[in-house]
Amino acid sequence: MRTRFAPSPTGPLHLGHAYSALFAADLAARNGGDFLLRIEDIDRSRARPEWEAQIYDDLHWLGLDWPQPVMRQSDRLPAYRDALQQLWDLGLLYPCTCNRRDIAAALEAPQEGGAPVLGPDGLVYPGTCRPAPAPDGAMPADVPLRLNTARALSAPLSFTETGAGPKGETGQIALPHARMLQGIGDVVLARRDMGTSYHLSVVVDDAAQGITDVVRGQDLFEATAIHVLLQSLLGLAQPRYHHHALIRDETGKRLAKRDDARAIAAYRAEGLSPAQVRAMVGL
Ligand code: GLU
Ligand code: ZN
């Protein structure tokens, strides 16, 4: 068994992160496995070295340790490029520079029919730029690329959930094609200025690190459908998934990463012990 914690260094770790990291490390330890850390810093405009340093510091304070060197996604762009190239060669990608406003406008057009659907990445893309035949020629660089999901769907898809989704989904989760088309659509796999996306990078890296069990918050449950589809297209092993409830504050409000008051560092500064933080998240 191999688990991981994969934070983005874009703000302080809060109690929800503490839960994910501790749960993943405990799960690996109980099974004689390994717990790995991965820094998800593909968003260069938001990632900061100070936050990365704080992540190492907070996790060590919580009593966690992990093998070195730590995988950092900013070092992995060639691997993401290779994965995109595979998908491009299969005729499954197309360039699209539509922004949020273009998408909202396209969805308002009367011929679209049906109410706009909110997917894991925002409004489900109406397919404005999707070409009828797959684009030929070389994969363009520095252009956002979307997945042609209708063309990508062929094999039946499912995954194993050992935790629970937001509606209590657990066990073997089927991903019907019709629901993937409506609820996910043509997601962006190469973002502007990034050359990749969260979805592509997380799938390529979980496979590269041999992760068997992905532990993360329920806010990523719907996105798992995209990850499972990408694993099948790229011929990568599929891990089990363990989604956990989001840690909420006393009023039931979801804790945001920006909610610095509940940062692990703030509890440390107040003099709480790691054991007390563990107890606060129910571990
Ligand atoms: N990097 C993501 C985040 O910090 C988590 C990715 C994952 O666990 O799949 O929200
Ligand atoms: Zn477009």
CSV table of C-alpha atoms and ligand atoms in Angstrom, one decimal, residues 96-98 125 128-129, ligand 2:
chain,number,residue,atom,x,y,z
A,96,CYS,CA,-9.9,26.0,-27.1
A,97,THR,CA,-9.3,29.5,-25.9
A,98,CYS,CA,-12.9,30.2,-24.7
A,125,TYR,CA,-18.4,23.3,-21.6
A,128,THR,CA,-18.2,25.4,-29.1
A,129,CYS,CA,-14.7,24.7,-30.4
B,2,ZN,ZN,-13.5,27.2,-27.1
